[in-house]
PDB file of C-alpha atoms in Angstrom:
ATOM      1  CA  UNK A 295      -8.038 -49.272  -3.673  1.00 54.00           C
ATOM      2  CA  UNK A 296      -4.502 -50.214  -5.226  1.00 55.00           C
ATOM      3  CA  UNK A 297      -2.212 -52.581  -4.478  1.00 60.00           C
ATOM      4  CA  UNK A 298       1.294 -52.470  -3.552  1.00 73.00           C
ATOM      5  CA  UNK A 299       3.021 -53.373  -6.524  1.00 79.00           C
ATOM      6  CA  UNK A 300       5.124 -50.942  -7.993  1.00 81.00           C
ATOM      7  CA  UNK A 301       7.472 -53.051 -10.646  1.00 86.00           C
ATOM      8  CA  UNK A 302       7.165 -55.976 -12.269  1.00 91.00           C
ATOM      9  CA  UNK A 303       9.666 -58.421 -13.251  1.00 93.00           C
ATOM     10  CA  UNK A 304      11.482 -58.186 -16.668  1.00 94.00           C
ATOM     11  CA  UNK A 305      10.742 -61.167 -19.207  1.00 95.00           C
ATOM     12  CA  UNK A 306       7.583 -61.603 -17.569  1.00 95.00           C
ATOM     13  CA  UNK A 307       5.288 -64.383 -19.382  1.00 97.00           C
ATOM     14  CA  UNK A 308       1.747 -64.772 -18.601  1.00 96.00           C
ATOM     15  CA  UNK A 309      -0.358 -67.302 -19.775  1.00 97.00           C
ATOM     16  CA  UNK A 310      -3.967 -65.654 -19.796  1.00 96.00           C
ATOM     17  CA  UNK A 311      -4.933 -62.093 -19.328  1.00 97.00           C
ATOM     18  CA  UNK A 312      -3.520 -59.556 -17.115  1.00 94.00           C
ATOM     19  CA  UNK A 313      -4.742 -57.324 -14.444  1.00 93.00           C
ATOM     20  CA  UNK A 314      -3.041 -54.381 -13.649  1.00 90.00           C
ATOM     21  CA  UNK A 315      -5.953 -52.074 -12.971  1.00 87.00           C
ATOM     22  CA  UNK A 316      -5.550 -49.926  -9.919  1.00 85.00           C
ATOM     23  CA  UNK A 317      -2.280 -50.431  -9.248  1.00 84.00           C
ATOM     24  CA  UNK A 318       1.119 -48.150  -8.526  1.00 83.00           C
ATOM     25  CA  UNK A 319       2.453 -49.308 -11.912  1.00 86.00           C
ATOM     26  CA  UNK A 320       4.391 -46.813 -13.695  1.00 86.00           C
ATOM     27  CA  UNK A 321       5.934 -48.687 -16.336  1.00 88.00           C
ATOM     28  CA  UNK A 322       5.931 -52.519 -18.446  1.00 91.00           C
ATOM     29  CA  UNK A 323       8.944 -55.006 -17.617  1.00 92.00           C
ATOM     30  CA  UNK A 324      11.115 -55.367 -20.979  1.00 94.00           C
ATOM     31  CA  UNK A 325      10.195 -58.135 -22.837  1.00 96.00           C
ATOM     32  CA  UNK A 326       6.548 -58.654 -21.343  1.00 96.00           C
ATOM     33  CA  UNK A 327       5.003 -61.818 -22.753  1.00 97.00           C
ATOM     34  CA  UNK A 328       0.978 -62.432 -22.549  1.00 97.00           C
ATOM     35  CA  UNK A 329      -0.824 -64.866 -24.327  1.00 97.00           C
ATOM     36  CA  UNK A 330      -4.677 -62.652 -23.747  1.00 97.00           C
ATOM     37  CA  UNK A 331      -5.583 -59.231 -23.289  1.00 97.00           C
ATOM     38  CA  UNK A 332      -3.637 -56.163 -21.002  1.00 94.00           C
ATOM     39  CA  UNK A 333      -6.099 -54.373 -18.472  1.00 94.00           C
ATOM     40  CA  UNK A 334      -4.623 -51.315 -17.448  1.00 90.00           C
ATOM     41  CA  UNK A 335      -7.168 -49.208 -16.286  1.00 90.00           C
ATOM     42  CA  UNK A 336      -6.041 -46.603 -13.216  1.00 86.00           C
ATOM     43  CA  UNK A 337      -2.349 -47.061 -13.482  1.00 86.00           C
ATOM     44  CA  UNK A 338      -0.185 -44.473 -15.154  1.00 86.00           C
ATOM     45  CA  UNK A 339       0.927 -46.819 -17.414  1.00 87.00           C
ATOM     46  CA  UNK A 340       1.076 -44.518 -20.706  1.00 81.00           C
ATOM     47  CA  UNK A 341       3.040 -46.938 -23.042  1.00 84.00           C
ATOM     48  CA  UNK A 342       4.054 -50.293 -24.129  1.00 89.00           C
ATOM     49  CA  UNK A 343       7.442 -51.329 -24.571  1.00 92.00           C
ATOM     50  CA  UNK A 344       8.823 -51.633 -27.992  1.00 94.00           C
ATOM     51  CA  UNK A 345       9.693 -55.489 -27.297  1.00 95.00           C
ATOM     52  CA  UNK A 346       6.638 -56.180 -25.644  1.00 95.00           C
ATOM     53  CA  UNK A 347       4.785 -59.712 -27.351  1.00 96.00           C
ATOM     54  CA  UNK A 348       1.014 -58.945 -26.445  1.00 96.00           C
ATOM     55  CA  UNK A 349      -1.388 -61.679 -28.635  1.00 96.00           C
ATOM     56  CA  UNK A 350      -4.580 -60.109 -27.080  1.00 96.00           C
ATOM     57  CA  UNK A 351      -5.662 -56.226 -26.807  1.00 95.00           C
ATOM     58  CA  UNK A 352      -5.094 -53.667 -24.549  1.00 92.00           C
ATOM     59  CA  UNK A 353      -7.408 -52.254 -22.520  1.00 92.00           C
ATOM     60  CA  UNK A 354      -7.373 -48.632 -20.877  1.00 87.00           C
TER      61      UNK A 354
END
């Protein structure tokens, strides 16, 4: 079961890990910030942007 979100906001910071397993998710926001880890298992999410600032690991 996925949830409705289908775009994310560019220069997005998050301050912990984030979740976007399961969801409509096509692509990153520009400038993504996260200070953890990227879960982005059942999306078809098939790259990170090039401007991206991830301090953790991503997960597929």
């Amino acid at each position: 079961m996925g949830t409705r979100i289908t775009k994310l906001p560019d220069n997005l910071y998050v301050k912990g890990n984030l979740y976007l397993n399961n969801t409509k998710l096509t692509k990153l926001p520009s400038k993504l910030m996260v200070d953890g880890n990227v879960y982005i298992r059942g999306t078809t999410i098939h790259a990170i942007p090039d401007d991206a600032r991830i301090k953790g690991t991503v997960f597929n």
